Coordinates of C-alpha atoms in Angstrom, one line a residue:
X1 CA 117.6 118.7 60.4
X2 CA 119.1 116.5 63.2
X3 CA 115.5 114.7 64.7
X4 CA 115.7 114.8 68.5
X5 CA 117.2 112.7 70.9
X6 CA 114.1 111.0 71.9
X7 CA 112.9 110.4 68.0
X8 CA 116.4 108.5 67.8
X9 CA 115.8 105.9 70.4
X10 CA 115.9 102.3 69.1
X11 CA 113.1 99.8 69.0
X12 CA 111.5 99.6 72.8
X13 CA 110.5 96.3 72.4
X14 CA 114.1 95.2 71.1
X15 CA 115.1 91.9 72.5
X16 CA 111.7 90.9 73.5
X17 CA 111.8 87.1 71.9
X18 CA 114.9 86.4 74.1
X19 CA 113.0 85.7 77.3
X20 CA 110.9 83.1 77.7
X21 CA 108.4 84.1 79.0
X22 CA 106.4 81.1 79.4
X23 CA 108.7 80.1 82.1
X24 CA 108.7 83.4 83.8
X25 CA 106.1 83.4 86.8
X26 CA 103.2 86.2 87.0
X27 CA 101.2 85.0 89.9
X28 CA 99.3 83.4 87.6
X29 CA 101.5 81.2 86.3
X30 CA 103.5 81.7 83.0
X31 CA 103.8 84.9 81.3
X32 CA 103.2 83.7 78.3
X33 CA 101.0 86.4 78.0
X34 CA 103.0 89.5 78.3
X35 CA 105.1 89.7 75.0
X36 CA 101.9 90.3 73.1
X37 CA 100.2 92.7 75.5
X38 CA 103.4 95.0 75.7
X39 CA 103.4 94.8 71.5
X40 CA 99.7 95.6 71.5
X41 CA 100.9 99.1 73.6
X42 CA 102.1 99.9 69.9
X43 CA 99.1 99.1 68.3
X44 CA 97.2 102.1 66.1
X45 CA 94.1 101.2 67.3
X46 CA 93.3 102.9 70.9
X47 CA 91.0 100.6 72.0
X48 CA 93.3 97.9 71.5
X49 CA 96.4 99.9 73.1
X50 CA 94.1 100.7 76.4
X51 CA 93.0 97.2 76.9
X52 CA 96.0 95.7 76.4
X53 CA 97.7 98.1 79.1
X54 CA 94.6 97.2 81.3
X55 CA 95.4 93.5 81.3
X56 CA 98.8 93.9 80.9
X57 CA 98.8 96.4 84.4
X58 CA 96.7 93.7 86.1
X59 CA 99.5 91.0 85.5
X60 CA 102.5 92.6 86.6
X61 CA 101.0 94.5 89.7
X62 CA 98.5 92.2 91.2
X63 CA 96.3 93.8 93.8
X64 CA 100.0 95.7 94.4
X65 CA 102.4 92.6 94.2
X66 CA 104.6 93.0 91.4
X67 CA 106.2 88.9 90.4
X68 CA 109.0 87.9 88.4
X69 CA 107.3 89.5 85.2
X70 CA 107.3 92.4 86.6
X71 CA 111.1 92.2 87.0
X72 CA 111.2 91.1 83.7
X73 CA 108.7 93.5 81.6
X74 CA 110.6 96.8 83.5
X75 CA 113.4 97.7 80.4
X76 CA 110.7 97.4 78.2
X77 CA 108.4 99.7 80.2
X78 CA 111.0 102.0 80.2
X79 CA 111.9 102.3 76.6
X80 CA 108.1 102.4 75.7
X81 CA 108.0 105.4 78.5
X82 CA 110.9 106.9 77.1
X83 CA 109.7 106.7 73.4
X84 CA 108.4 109.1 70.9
X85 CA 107.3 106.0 68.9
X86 CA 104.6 105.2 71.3
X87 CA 101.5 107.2 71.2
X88 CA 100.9 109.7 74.0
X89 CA 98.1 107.7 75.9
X90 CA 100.4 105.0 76.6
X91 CA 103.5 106.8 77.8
X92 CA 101.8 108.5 80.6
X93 CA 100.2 105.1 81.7
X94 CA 103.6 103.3 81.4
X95 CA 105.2 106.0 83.6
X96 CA 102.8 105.6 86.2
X97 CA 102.8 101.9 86.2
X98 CA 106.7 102.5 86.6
X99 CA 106.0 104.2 89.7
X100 CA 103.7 102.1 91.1
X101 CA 105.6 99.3 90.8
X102 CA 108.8 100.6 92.5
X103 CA 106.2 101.5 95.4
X104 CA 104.5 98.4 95.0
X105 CA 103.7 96.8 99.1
X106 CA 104.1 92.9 98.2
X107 CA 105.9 90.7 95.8
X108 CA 104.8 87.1 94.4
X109 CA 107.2 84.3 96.3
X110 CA 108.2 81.4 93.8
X111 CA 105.5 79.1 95.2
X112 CA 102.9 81.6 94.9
X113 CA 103.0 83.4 98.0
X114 CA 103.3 86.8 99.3
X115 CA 106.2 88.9 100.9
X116 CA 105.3 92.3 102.6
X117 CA 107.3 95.9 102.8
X118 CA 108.1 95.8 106.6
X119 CA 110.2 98.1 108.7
X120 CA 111.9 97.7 112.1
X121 CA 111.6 100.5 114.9
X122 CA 114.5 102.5 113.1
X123 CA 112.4 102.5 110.1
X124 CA 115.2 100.2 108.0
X125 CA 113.4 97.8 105.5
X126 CA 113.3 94.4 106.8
X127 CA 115.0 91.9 104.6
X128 CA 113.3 88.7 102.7
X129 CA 113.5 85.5 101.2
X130 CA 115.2 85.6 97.7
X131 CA 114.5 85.8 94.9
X132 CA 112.8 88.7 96.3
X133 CA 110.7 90.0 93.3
X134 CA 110.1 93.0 95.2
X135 CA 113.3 94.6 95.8
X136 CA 115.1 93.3 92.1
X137 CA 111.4 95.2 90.7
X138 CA 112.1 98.3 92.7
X139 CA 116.1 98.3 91.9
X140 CA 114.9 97.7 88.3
X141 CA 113.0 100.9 88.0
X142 CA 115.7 102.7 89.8
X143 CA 118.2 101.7 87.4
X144 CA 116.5 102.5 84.1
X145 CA 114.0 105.3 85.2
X146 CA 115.8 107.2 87.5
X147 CA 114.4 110.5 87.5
X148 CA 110.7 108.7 88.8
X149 CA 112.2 107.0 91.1
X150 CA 114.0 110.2 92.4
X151 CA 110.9 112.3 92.0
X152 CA 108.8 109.1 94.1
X153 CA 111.1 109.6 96.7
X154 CA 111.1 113.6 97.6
X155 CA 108.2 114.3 100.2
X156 CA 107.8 117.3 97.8
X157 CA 106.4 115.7 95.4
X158 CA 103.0 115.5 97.7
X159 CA 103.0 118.4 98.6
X160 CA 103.3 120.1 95.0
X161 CA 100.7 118.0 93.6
X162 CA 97.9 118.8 96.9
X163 CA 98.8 122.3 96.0
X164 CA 98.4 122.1 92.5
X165 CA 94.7 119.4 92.7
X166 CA 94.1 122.8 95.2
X167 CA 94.3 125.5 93.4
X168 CA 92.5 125.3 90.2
X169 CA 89.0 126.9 90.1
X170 CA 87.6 123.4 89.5
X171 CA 88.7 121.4 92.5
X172 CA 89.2 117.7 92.1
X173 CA 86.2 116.1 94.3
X174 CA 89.0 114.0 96.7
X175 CA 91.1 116.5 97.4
X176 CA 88.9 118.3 100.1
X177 CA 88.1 115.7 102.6
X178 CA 92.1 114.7 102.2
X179 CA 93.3 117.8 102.7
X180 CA 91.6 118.5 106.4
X181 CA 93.0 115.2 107.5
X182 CA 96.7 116.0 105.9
X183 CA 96.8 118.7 108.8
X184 CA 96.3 116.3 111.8
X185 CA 99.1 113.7 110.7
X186 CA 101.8 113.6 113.5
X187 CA 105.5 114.5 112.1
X188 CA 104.5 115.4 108.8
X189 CA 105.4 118.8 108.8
X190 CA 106.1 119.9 104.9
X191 CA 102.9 117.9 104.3
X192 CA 100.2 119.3 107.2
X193 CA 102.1 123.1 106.3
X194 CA 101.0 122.0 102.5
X195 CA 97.9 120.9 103.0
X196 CA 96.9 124.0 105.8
X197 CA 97.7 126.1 102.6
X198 CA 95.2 124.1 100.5
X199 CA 92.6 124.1 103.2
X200 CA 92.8 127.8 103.1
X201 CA 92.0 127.8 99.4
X202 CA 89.1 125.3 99.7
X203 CA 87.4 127.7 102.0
X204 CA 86.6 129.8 98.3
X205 CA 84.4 126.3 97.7
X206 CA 82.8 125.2 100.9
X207 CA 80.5 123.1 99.2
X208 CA 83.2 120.0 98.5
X209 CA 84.1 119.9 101.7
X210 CA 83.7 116.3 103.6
X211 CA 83.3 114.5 100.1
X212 CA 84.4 111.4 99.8
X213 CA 88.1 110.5 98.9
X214 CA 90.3 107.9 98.0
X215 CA 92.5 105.8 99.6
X216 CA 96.3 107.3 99.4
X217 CA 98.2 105.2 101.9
X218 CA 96.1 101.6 102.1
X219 CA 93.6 101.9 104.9
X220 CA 92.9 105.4 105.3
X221 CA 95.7 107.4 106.4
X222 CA 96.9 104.1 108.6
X223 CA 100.5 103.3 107.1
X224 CA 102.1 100.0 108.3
X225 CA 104.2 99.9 111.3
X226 CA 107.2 102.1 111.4
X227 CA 106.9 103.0 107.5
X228 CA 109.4 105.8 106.8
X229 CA 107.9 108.9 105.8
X230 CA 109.1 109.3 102.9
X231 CA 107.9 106.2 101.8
X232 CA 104.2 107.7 102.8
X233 CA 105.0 111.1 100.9
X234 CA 105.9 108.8 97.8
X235 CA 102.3 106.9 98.2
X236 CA 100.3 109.8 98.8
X237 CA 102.4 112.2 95.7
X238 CA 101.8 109.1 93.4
X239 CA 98.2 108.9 94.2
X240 CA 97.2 112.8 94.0
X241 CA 98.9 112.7 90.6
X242 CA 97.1 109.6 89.0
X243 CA 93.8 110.4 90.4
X244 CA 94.5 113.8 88.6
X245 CA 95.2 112.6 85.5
X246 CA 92.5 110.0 85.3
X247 CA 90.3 110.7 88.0
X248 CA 89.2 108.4 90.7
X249 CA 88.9 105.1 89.1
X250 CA 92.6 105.1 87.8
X251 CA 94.6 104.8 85.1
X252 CA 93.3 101.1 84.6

């Protein structure tokens, strides 16, 4: 019997040894780091694989400013997501690194700094200085994960998730609180009809209402000036679903 597609795929971490990495910048410095961490993701001890994808999350998305590395580390992401080979723990954090990444709000300049995501009045992305760490990241993911980009970028994908943290007998403790104020945003029509729907269904458990909740789009609900909505549906579907999968603290 033919083993499926997925079974087939080559090594992930093919190719690794041909960067160096040393000279690649993290924030931190050289990522010297980073070829180890992503072989310890294929490690048979758990332990070992979930701290290695802890530190190795913290180095290429700092405080959500993805670097060189990050640009660098994303084909390998990809195979590792993509890879029956790698145990299931770590492909459903890769994935969501993946995404975060290509949503990520800063990059790491060559000398250190920071660049921001910024829009002008007709809600077009403001162009920076190159290398730009942040666009090549975000292109990167597009290129070889295509269907999370695509997914990131559908307001549905909110709106499927609220619905489905909403519905289950159990309710996840954030979703209350974010639901109610989901209703009030101005222009976010597939989004406040969503969230009046889940609203509807928490009245069956009036007891989580007002609980506390996380932060979806940076401050709040306050999104940076002029920032599409789309972009906002991608932030807020991306963090209903990781919360949901790992709960409130995160995936790492």
């Amino acid at each position: 019997m033919e083993l499926p597609r997925a079974w087939q795929r080559p090594d992930p971490l093919r190719g690794l040894d041909r960067i160096s990495w040393v000279e690649v910048y993290d924030g931190r410095g050289g990522a010297g780091r980073v070829p180890r961490l992503l072989r310890s993701l294929m490690d048979p001890s758990a332990d070992v694989r979930l701290d290695a994808f802890s530190t190795l999350a913290d180095r290429l998305l700092t405080e959500d400013t993805v670097s060189e590395a990050s640009f660098c580390a994303v084909p390998y992401l990809v195979e590792l997501g993509a890879s029956y080979k790698v145990t299931g723990d770590v492909r459903d954090r890769v994935i969501f690194l993946l995404a975060a990444m290509a949503l990520a709000g800063k990059g790491f300049t060559e000398d250190g700094r920071r660049t921001h995501r910024r829009w002008n009045a007709l809600g077009r992305e403001l162009p920076r200085t190159a290398p730009d760490w942040l666009t090549q990241t975000r292109h990167a993911v597009a290129q070889g994960a295509p269907k999370i980009f695509e997914a990131l970028a559908s307001e549905r994908v909110a709106c499927l998730v609220a619905l489905a943290c909403a519905v289950p007998e159990k309710l996840p403790s954030f979703v209350s609180g974010l639901m109610n104020d989901m209703v009030d945003l101005p222009g976010e029509d597939m989004l406040a009809d969503a969230a009046e729907i889940a609203v509807a269904l928490l009245k069956r458990a009036p007891e989580l209402v007002g609980v506390d909740r996380p932060k979806v789009l940076g401050e709040g609900l306050v999104r940076p000036a002029h920032q599409p909505r789309e972009v906002a549906a991608a932030l807020m579907g991306y963090r209903f679903a990781l919360i949901s999968a790992y709960g409130e603290e995160g995936a790492w």
